[in-house]
Backbone as JSON Lines, residues from 0, in Angstrom:
{"i":0,"aa":"M","n":[118.3,80.61,139.64],"ca":[117.67,78.88,140.41],"c":[119.31,78.55,139.66]}
{"i":1,"aa":"A","n":[119.23,77.16,141.41],"ca":[120.75,76.73,141.13],"c":[121.05,75.24,140.32]}
{"i":2,"aa":"A","n":[121.7,75.33,139.81],"ca":[121.63,74.13,139.09],"c":[122.25,72.53,139.53]}
{"i":3,"aa":"P","n":[122.07,71.57,139.69],"ca":[122.6,70.45,139.93],"c":[123.9,70.6,139.81]}
{"i":4,"aa":"K","n":[124.85,69.91,141.03],"ca":[126.09,69.98,140.92],"c":[126.53,68.95,140.5]}
{"i":5,"aa":"E","n":[127.71,69.18,139.53],"ca":[128.13,67.93,138.47],"c":[129.25,66.57,139.81]}
{"i":6,"aa":"V","n":[128.67,65.25,138.92],"ca":[129.18,64.41,139.78],"c":[130.44,64.43,139.76]}
{"i":7,"aa":"A","n":[130.66,63.14,140.64],"ca":[132.63,62.96,140.01],"c":[132.27,61.73,139.36]}
{"i":8,"aa":"E","n":[131.77,60.62,138.74],"ca":[131.55,59.38,139.08],"c":[130.0,59.0,138.42]}
{"i":9,"aa":"P","n":[129.82,59.56,136.83],"ca":[128.59,60.0,136.85],"c":[128.18,58.26,136.38]}
{"i":10,"aa":"H","n":[129.08,58.15,135.72],"ca":[128.45,56.16,135.4],"c":[128.17,55.9,136.31]}
{"i":11,"aa":"K","n":[128.11,55.8,137.3],"ca":[128.18,54.99,139.24],"c":[127.08,55.17,139.66]}
{"i":12,"aa":"E","n":[126.27,55.9,139.1],"ca":[125.13,56.16,139.56],"c":[123.2,56.28,138.53]}
{"i":13,"aa":"L","n":[122.31,56.37,139.39],"ca":[121.06,56.59,138.29],"c":[120.4,57.56,139.36]}
{"i":14,"aa":"R","n":[119.78,58.23,137.97],"ca":[119.35,59.48,138.57],"c":[117.83,59.35,138.7]}
{"i":15,"aa":"F","n":[116.91,59.69,139.2],"ca":[115.41,59.94,138.92],"c":[114.72,60.81,139.68]}
{"i":16,"aa":"T","n":[114.1,61.72,138.43],"ca":[114.0,63.12,139.29],"c":[111.57,63.18,138.77]}
{"i":17,"aa":"R","n":[111.51,63.9,139.42],"ca":[110.09,64.62,139.7],"c":[109.48,65.2,138.2]}
{"i":18,"aa":"A","n":[110.2,64.86,137.1],"ca":[109.2,64.46,135.89],"c":[107.74,64.51,136.1]}
{"i":19,"aa":"G","n":[107.24,63.65,136.5],"ca":[106.5,63.15,137.21],"c":[105.15,64.15,136.92]}
{"i":20,"aa":"Q","n":[105.16,64.47,138.66],"ca":[105.25,66.4,139.04],"c":[105.57,67.88,138.0]}
{"i":21,"aa":"A","n":[106.22,67.61,137.24],"ca":[106.09,68.54,136.4],"c":[105.16,68.0,136.2]}
{"i":22,"aa":"Q","n":[105.11,67.73,134.67],"ca":[103.42,67.08,134.23],"c":[102.63,67.7,133.72]}
{"i":23,"aa":"T","n":[103.08,67.65,135.95],"ca":[100.92,68.28,136.29],"c":[101.44,69.79,136.64]}
{"i":24,"aa":"F","n":[102.68,70.31,136.17],"ca":[102.55,72.16,137.45],"c":[102.68,72.39,136.08]}
{"i":25,"aa":"I","n":[102.67,71.85,134.83],"ca":[102.97,73.05,133.94],"c":[101.45,72.68,133.23]}
{"i":26,"aa":"V","n":[100.4,71.97,133.01],"ca":[99.14,71.74,132.53],"c":[98.6,72.15,134.13]}
{"i":27,"aa":"A","n":[98.94,72.88,134.87],"ca":[98.33,73.52,136.1],"c":[98.56,75.07,135.9]}
{"i":28,"aa":"A","n":[100.32,75.12,135.15],"ca":[100.37,76.97,134.51],"c":[99.84,76.68,133.47]}
{"i":29,"aa":"A","n":[99.44,75.64,132.58],"ca":[99.23,76.38,131.35],"c":[96.84,76.52,131.71]}
{"i":30,"aa":"V","n":[96.74,76.17,132.67],"ca":[95.02,76.31,132.73],"c":[95.56,77.88,133.35]}
{"i":31,"aa":"A","n":[96.26,77.89,133.81],"ca":[95.88,79.79,134.89],"c":[96.04,80.46,133.73]}
{"i":32,"aa":"F","n":[97.11,80.5,133.4],"ca":[97.83,81.61,131.8],"c":[96.6,80.77,131.15]}
{"i":33,"aa":"A","n":[96.11,80.44,130.42],"ca":[94.5,80.61,130.07],"c":[93.19,81.22,130.1]}
{"i":34,"aa":"F","n":[93.57,81.68,131.84],"ca":[92.66,82.6,132.27],"c":[93.05,83.26,132.47]}
{"i":35,"aa":"T","n":[93.94,83.49,132.59],"ca":[94.87,85.17,132.88],"c":[94.5,86.31,131.9]}
{"i":36,"aa":"L","n":[94.33,85.36,129.79],"ca":[94.38,85.95,128.93],"c":[93.09,85.67,128.86]}
{"i":37,"aa":"L","n":[92.27,85.11,129.1],"ca":[89.97,84.83,129.0],"c":[90.66,86.74,130.4]}
{"i":38,"aa":"L","n":[90.23,86.3,130.68],"ca":[91.01,87.76,132.0],"c":[90.84,89.24,131.82]}
{"i":39,"aa":"A","n":[92.16,89.1,131.18],"ca":[92.43,90.4,129.88],"c":[91.77,90.7,129.02]}
{"i":40,"aa":"I","n":[90.8,89.71,127.98],"ca":[90.67,89.98,127.25],"c":[89.03,90.08,127.84]}
{"i":41,"aa":"T","n":[88.1,90.08,128.6],"ca":[87.2,89.89,129.18],"c":[87.72,91.89,129.62]}
{"i":42,"aa":"W","n":[88.68,92.77,130.08],"ca":[89.01,93.66,130.26],"c":[89.16,94.6,129.56]}
{"i":43,"aa":"L","n":[90.32,94.99,128.33],"ca":[89.98,95.04,127.84],"c":[89.33,95.57,125.98]}
{"i":44,"aa":"M","n":[87.68,94.17,126.45],"ca":[86.76,94.67,125.74],"c":[86.28,95.36,126.48]}
{"i":45,"aa":"G","n":[86.46,95.67,127.44],"ca":[85.48,97.41,128.89],"c":[84.4,96.52,129.11]}
{"i":46,"aa":"H","n":[84.07,95.41,130.02],"ca":[83.58,94.99,130.81],"c":[83.4,96.04,131.97]}
{"i":47,"aa":"P","n":[82.63,96.18,132.86],"ca":[82.54,97.44,133.97],"c":[82.32,96.73,134.36]}
{"i":48,"aa":"D","n":[83.07,94.66,135.36],"ca":[82.31,94.5,136.16],"c":[84.22,93.5,136.56]}
{"i":49,"aa":"F","n":[85.46,93.72,135.83],"ca":[86.47,94.05,135.86],"c":[87.16,95.1,135.74]}
{"i":50,"aa":"S","n":[88.76,94.6,136.1],"ca":[89.23,95.35,137.25],"c":[90.37,95.24,135.7]}
{"i":51,"aa":"W","n":[91.8,96.61,136.08],"ca":[93.13,96.03,135.77],"c":[93.62,94.5,135.97]}
{"i":52,"aa":"W","n":[94.23,94.46,137.64],"ca":[94.46,94.17,138.36],"c":[94.17,92.9,138.28]}
{"i":53,"aa":"M","n":[93.15,92.2,138.06],"ca":[92.38,90.38,137.57],"c":[93.46,89.87,137.15]}
{"i":54,"aa":"P","n":[94.39,90.78,135.66],"ca":[94.76,89.11,134.89],"c":[95.85,88.7,135.41]}
{"i":55,"aa":"L","n":[96.28,89.44,136.72],"ca":[97.83,89.18,137.43],"c":[97.82,88.65,138.69]}
{"i":56,"aa":"I","n":[96.21,87.79,139.02],"ca":[96.64,87.21,139.33],"c":[97.16,85.43,139.75]}
{"i":57,"aa":"P","n":[95.88,84.9,138.12],"ca":[96.15,83.86,137.53],"c":[97.44,83.56,136.8]}
{"i":58,"aa":"L","n":[98.2,85.07,136.34],"ca":[99.76,85.21,136.18],"c":[101.08,84.7,137.0]}
{"i":59,"aa":"A","n":[100.24,85.31,137.55],"ca":[101.47,84.55,138.71],"c":[100.82,83.85,139.59]}
{"i":60,"aa":"I","n":[100.47,83.09,139.97],"ca":[99.46,81.48,139.66],"c":[100.41,80.94,138.25]}
{"i":61,"aa":"A","n":[100.26,81.26,137.41],"ca":[101.08,80.87,136.38],"c":[102.28,80.4,136.84]}
{"i":62,"aa":"A","n":[103.01,81.64,136.92],"ca":[104.79,81.38,136.95],"c":[105.32,81.3,138.46]}
{"i":63,"aa":"F","n":[104.51,80.73,139.29],"ca":[104.8,79.76,140.22],"c":[105.28,78.7,139.46]}
{"i":64,"aa":"M","n":[103.59,78.29,139.11],"ca":[104.31,77.1,137.97],"c":[104.51,76.11,137.39]}
{"i":65,"aa":"V","n":[105.05,77.39,136.63],"ca":[106.18,76.99,135.77],"c":[107.49,76.95,136.05]}
{"i":66,"aa":"R","n":[107.96,78.08,138.01],"ca":[109.55,78.02,138.65],"c":[109.26,76.78,139.72]}
{"i":67,"aa":"L","n":[108.38,75.98,139.42],"ca":[107.8,74.58,140.54],"c":[107.51,73.08,138.92]}
{"i":68,"aa":"A","n":[108.2,73.0,138.43],"ca":[107.44,72.17,137.55],"c":[109.03,72.96,136.83]}
{"i":69,"aa":"S","n":[109.92,73.71,136.63],"ca":[111.39,73.46,136.04],"c":[112.06,72.49,137.06]}
{"i":70,"aa":"R","n":[112.05,72.97,138.16],"ca":[112.24,72.71,139.53],"c":[111.95,71.43,139.61]}
{"i":71,"aa":"C","n":[111.09,70.84,139.75],"ca":[111.02,69.25,139.32],"c":[110.88,67.74,138.51]}
{"i":72,"aa":"A","n":[111.15,68.84,137.28],"ca":[112.01,68.32,135.95],"c":[113.62,67.79,136.11]}
{"i":73,"aa":"R","n":[114.27,69.7,136.55],"ca":[115.5,69.37,136.6],"c":[116.23,69.02,137.62]}
{"i":74,"aa":"H","n":[116.24,68.91,139.39],"ca":[116.88,68.12,140.31],"c":[116.01,66.8,140.77]}
{"i":75,"aa":"A","n":[117.11,66.05,141.26],"ca":[116.73,65.48,141.13],"c":[115.28,64.36,142.71]}
{"i":76,"aa":"Y","n":[114.82,63.68,142.17],"ca":[114.68,62.75,143.25],"c":[114.99,61.49,144.46]}
{"i":77,"aa":"L","n":[115.51,60.87,143.67],"ca":[115.75,59.92,143.86],"c":[116.59,59.56,143.66]}
{"i":78,"aa":"I","n":[118.15,58.86,143.64],"ca":[119.82,58.53,143.65],"c":[119.78,57.76,143.78]}
{"i":79,"aa":"L","n":[120.91,56.76,142.95],"ca":[120.79,55.97,143.05],"c":[122.33,55.65,143.09]}
{"i":80,"aa":"T","n":[122.82,55.71,144.71],"ca":[125.09,55.41,143.99],"c":[125.21,54.15,144.95]}
{"i":81,"aa":"P","n":[126.46,54.46,144.34],"ca":[127.76,53.57,145.12],"c":[127.09,53.4,146.84]}
{"i":82,"aa":"L","n":[127.06,54.09,147.45],"ca":[126.81,53.78,149.14],"c":[126.01,53.39,149.36]}
{"i":83,"aa":"G","n":[124.54,54.03,148.6],"ca":[122.88,53.79,148.92],"c":[122.14,54.35,148.4]}
{"i":84,"aa":"I","n":[120.89,54.75,148.54],"ca":[119.79,55.35,147.95],"c":[119.6,56.69,148.89]}
{"i":85,"aa":"E","n":[119.88,58.04,147.49],"ca":[119.77,58.84,148.09],"c":[118.58,59.82,148.28]}
{"i":86,"aa":"I","n":[117.27,60.79,148.9],"ca":[115.95,60.69,148.94],"c":[115.92,62.52,148.79]}
{"i":87,"aa":"F","n":[115.42,63.08,148.51],"ca":[115.24,64.44,148.34],"c":[113.92,64.72,148.13]}
{"i":88,"aa":"P","n":[113.34,65.65,149.0],"ca":[112.56,65.63,149.77],"c":[112.35,67.54,148.7]}
{"i":89,"aa":"L","n":[110.63,67.34,148.31],"ca":[110.67,68.55,147.02],"c":[111.0,69.38,148.04]}
{"i":90,"aa":"I","n":[110.99,70.3,149.1],"ca":[111.22,71.06,150.44],"c":[112.6,70.89,150.24]}
{"i":91,"aa":"K","n":[113.38,72.56,150.37],"ca":[114.53,72.11,151.13],"c":[114.79,71.14,151.23]}
{"i":92,"aa":"P","n":[115.54,70.73,150.06],"ca":[116.32,69.23,149.41],"c":[118.07,69.04,149.99]}
{"i":93,"aa":"E","n":[118.17,70.78,150.38],"ca":[119.7,70.3,150.63],"c":[119.65,69.79,151.95]}
{"i":94,"aa":"K","n":[118.48,70.58,152.87],"ca":[119.31,70.09,154.54],"c":[117.96,68.73,154.78]}
{"i":95,"aa":"N","n":[116.68,68.48,154.1],"ca":[116.77,67.37,154.26],"c":[116.99,65.85,153.67]}
{"i":96,"aa":"L","n":[118.13,65.88,152.94],"ca":[117.93,64.62,152.84],"c":[117.68,64.02,153.18]}
{"i":97,"aa":"N","n":[117.46,62.56,152.45],"ca":[117.93,61.78,152.82],"c":[118.93,60.75,152.64]}
{"i":98,"aa":"L","n":[119.67,59.67,153.2],"ca":[120.87,58.49,152.53],"c":[121.24,56.81,153.82]}
{"i":99,"aa":"V","n":[120.4,56.1,152.53],"ca":[120.29,54.86,153.03],"c":[120.65,54.36,152.19]}
{"i":100,"aa":"Y","n":[121.8,53.86,153.1],"ca":[122.59,53.6,153.14],"c":[122.67,51.54,151.79]}
{"i":101,"aa":"W","n":[123.0,51.34,151.34],"ca":[122.76,49.7,150.41],"c":[122.85,48.32,151.98]}
{"i":102,"aa":"T","n":[124.2,48.63,153.11],"ca":[124.05,47.83,154.3],"c":[122.75,47.96,154.51]}
{"i":103,"aa":"Q","n":[122.59,49.14,154.7],"ca":[120.84,48.89,156.14],"c":[120.17,48.87,155.95]}
{"i":104,"aa":"L","n":[119.93,48.3,154.57],"ca":[118.7,47.51,153.85],"c":[118.75,46.38,153.84]}
{"i":105,"aa":"E","n":[117.92,45.49,154.46],"ca":[118.04,44.35,154.5],"c":[116.07,44.03,153.33]}
{"i":106,"aa":"D","n":[115.82,44.6,152.28],"ca":[115.32,44.3,151.92],"c":[113.49,45.85,150.85]}
{"i":107,"aa":"A","n":[113.0,45.28,150.21],"ca":[112.57,46.69,148.79],"c":[111.83,46.73,148.28]}
{"i":108,"aa":"E","n":[110.93,46.66,149.35],"ca":[108.64,46.19,149.12],"c":[107.7,47.15,147.29]}
{"i":109,"aa":"F","n":[108.11,46.85,146.53],"ca":[107.23,46.85,145.57],"c":[105.9,47.3,145.24]}
{"i":110,"aa":"D","n":[104.72,47.74,144.51],"ca":[103.01,47.71,144.22],"c":[103.45,46.77,144.08]}
{"i":111,"aa":"Q","n":[102.07,46.33,143.07],"ca":[101.3,46.16,142.15],"c":[101.93,47.05,140.64]}
{"i":112,"aa":"E","n":[101.26,48.28,140.94],"ca":[101.67,49.07,140.39],"c":[102.71,49.85,140.31]}
{"i":113,"aa":"L","n":[103.6,49.97,140.86],"ca":[104.88,50.72,141.11],"c":[104.2,52.21,141.03]}
{"i":114,"aa":"E","n":[103.51,52.15,142.72],"ca":[103.93,53.61,143.08],"c":[104.08,53.31,143.83]}
{"i":115,"aa":"T","n":[104.64,53.06,144.88],"ca":[105.4,52.73,146.11],"c":[106.4,51.58,146.75]}
{"i":116,"aa":"L","n":[107.38,52.13,147.03],"ca":[108.98,51.48,146.9],"c":[108.9,51.82,149.04]}
{"i":117,"aa":"K","n":[108.78,49.91,149.78],"ca":[108.99,50.24,150.6],"c":[110.32,49.62,151.26]}
{"i":118,"aa":"L","n":[111.27,50.53,151.47],"ca":[113.45,50.32,152.17],"c":[112.91,50.07,153.4]}
{"i":119,"aa":"H","n":[113.44,48.38,154.63],"ca":[113.26,47.74,155.08],"c":[114.1,47.66,155.28]}
{"i":120,"aa":"Y","n":[114.48,48.05,157.19],"ca":[116.21,48.23,157.78],"c":[116.03,47.23,158.66]}
{"i":121,"aa":"N","n":[115.27,46.0,158.99],"ca":[115.79,45.42,159.21],"c":[114.56,43.84,158.63]}
{"i":122,"aa":"E","n":[114.94,42.54,159.79],"ca":[114.62,41.2,159.06],"c":[112.18,41.69,158.96]}
{"i":123,"aa":"D","n":[112.7,41.67,160.02],"ca":[110.61,42.29,160.63],"c":[109.52,42.67,159.49]}
{"i":124,"aa":"K","n":[110.04,44.28,158.82],"ca":[109.76,44.59,158.65],"c":[108.77,45.61,159.3]}
{"i":125,"aa":"T","n":[110.08,45.97,160.47],"ca":[109.24,47.49,161.02],"c":[110.58,48.94,160.43]}
{"i":126,"aa":"A","n":[110.9,48.37,160.08],"ca":[111.57,49.12,161.43],"c":[111.6,49.64,158.92]}
{"i":127,"aa":"G","n":[112.09,51.27,158.13],"ca":[112.56,51.44,156.43],"c":[111.69,52.75,156.62]}
{"i":128,"aa":"A","n":[111.38,52.46,155.82],"ca":[110.86,53.81,154.21],"c":[110.08,53.69,153.7]}
{"i":129,"aa":"V","n":[109.12,55.33,153.42],"ca":[108.25,54.13,152.29],"c":[108.32,56.08,151.3]}
{"i":130,"aa":"L","n":[108.01,55.14,150.17],"ca":[107.93,56.46,149.08],"c":[107.38,56.38,148.89]}
{"i":131,"aa":"S","n":[106.48,57.41,147.67],"ca":[105.55,57.19,146.88],"c":[107.12,57.84,145.39]}
{"i":132,"aa":"L","n":[106.09,56.58,144.03],"ca":[107.5,56.39,142.7],"c":[106.29,57.87,141.97]}
{"i":133,"aa":"K","n":[105.12,58.4,142.15],"ca":[104.23,58.14,141.3],"c":[105.04,59.87,140.56]}
{"i":134,"aa":"P","n":[105.89,61.01,142.01],"ca":[106.47,61.85,141.01],"c":[107.93,60.97,139.84]}
{"i":135,"aa":"I","n":[107.7,59.82,140.04],"ca":[107.98,59.25,138.7],"c":[107.61,59.22,137.47]}
{"i":136,"aa":"L","n":[107.93,59.35,136.32],"ca":[107.13,58.78,135.49],"c":[106.73,57.6,135.01]}
{"i":137,"aa":"P","n":[106.24,57.26,134.56],"ca":[105.71,55.31,134.9],"c":[106.56,54.19,134.42]}
{"i":138,"aa":"K","n":[107.23,55.43,132.7],"ca":[108.2,54.66,132.31],"c":[109.4,53.94,132.51]}
{"i":139,"aa":"K","n":[109.57,55.03,133.75],"ca":[110.79,54.97,134.68],"c":[111.25,54.15,136.11]}
{"i":140,"aa":"R","n":[109.39,53.57,135.79],"ca":[109.28,53.18,137.5],"c":[109.87,51.56,137.4]}
{"i":141,"aa":"P","n":[110.07,51.03,136.26],"ca":[110.89,49.71,135.53],"c":[111.64,49.76,136.0]}
{"i":142,"aa":"L","n":[113.36,50.8,135.18],"ca":[114.12,50.76,135.79],"c":[114.52,50.8,137.52]}
{"i":143,"aa":"L","n":[113.57,51.92,137.94],"ca":[113.68,52.4,139.72],"c":[113.73,50.59,139.83]}
{"i":144,"aa":"K","n":[113.3,49.63,139.7],"ca":[112.57,48.75,140.37],"c":[114.03,47.49,140.15]}
{"i":145,"aa":"K","n":[114.5,47.19,138.29],"ca":[115.17,46.29,138.01],"c":[116.23,47.25,138.99]}
{"i":146,"aa":"A","n":[116.76,48.49,139.16],"ca":[118.08,48.67,139.41],"c":[119.01,48.12,141.01]}
{"i":147,"aa":"I","n":[117.07,47.71,141.25],"ca":[117.26,48.65,143.1],"c":[117.16,47.12,143.57]}
{"i":148,"aa":"E","n":[116.5,45.86,143.1],"ca":[115.87,44.66,143.78],"c":[117.59,43.71,143.05]}
{"i":149,"aa":"G","n":[118.85,44.3,142.18],"ca":[119.51,44.0,141.29],"c":[120.37,44.0,142.61]}
{"i":150,"aa":"R","n":[120.62,45.06,143.12],"ca":[121.65,45.79,143.92],"c":[121.59,44.65,145.36]}
{"i":151,"aa":"L","n":[120.83,44.92,145.41],"ca":[119.65,44.15,147.09],"c":[120.7,42.66,146.78]}
{"i":152,"aa":"T","n":[119.95,41.84,145.37],"ca":[120.25,40.44,145.31],"c":[122.17,40.47,145.31]}
{"i":153,"aa":"Q","n":[123.08,41.62,144.76],"ca":[123.99,41.77,144.44],"c":[124.9,41.58,146.12]}
{"i":154,"aa":"K","n":[124.74,42.27,146.92],"ca":[125.0,42.59,148.26],"c":[124.2,41.06,148.48]}
{"i":155,"aa":"A","n":[123.01,40.14,148.37],"ca":[122.99,38.46,149.19],"c":[123.37,38.03,148.75]}
């Protein structure tokens, strides 16, 4: 698995990972692994309806979930840099990266529960981007809100 690249000036950026999603995938992997153990023990006890290959299916699912969880916890979802906000999607982030420059932004709007971020490109609020903040851990969301609002007030 590719590691995140070294940052030239790490003190000038804030990274927010998908750690909230990673927790869900780890729990799903644990459940799949428990089901693997259940199937393996049932097969080893000689149950006639179970075959040797049956535990391999939930084991493969558990391995996939662990890999996905490690990717979510390790790689960034949002990076606030001096240039703007870098948005990394879950699938093919190196190709589908979206960079929103601070000069493009007119306003940023958070909902009450800090689960949605709306980036507005114009004063009429008709153009922009809508981001779900659910992948970010709930205790990190107020930091994101403070950082974005602070940067936008500094711009004004």
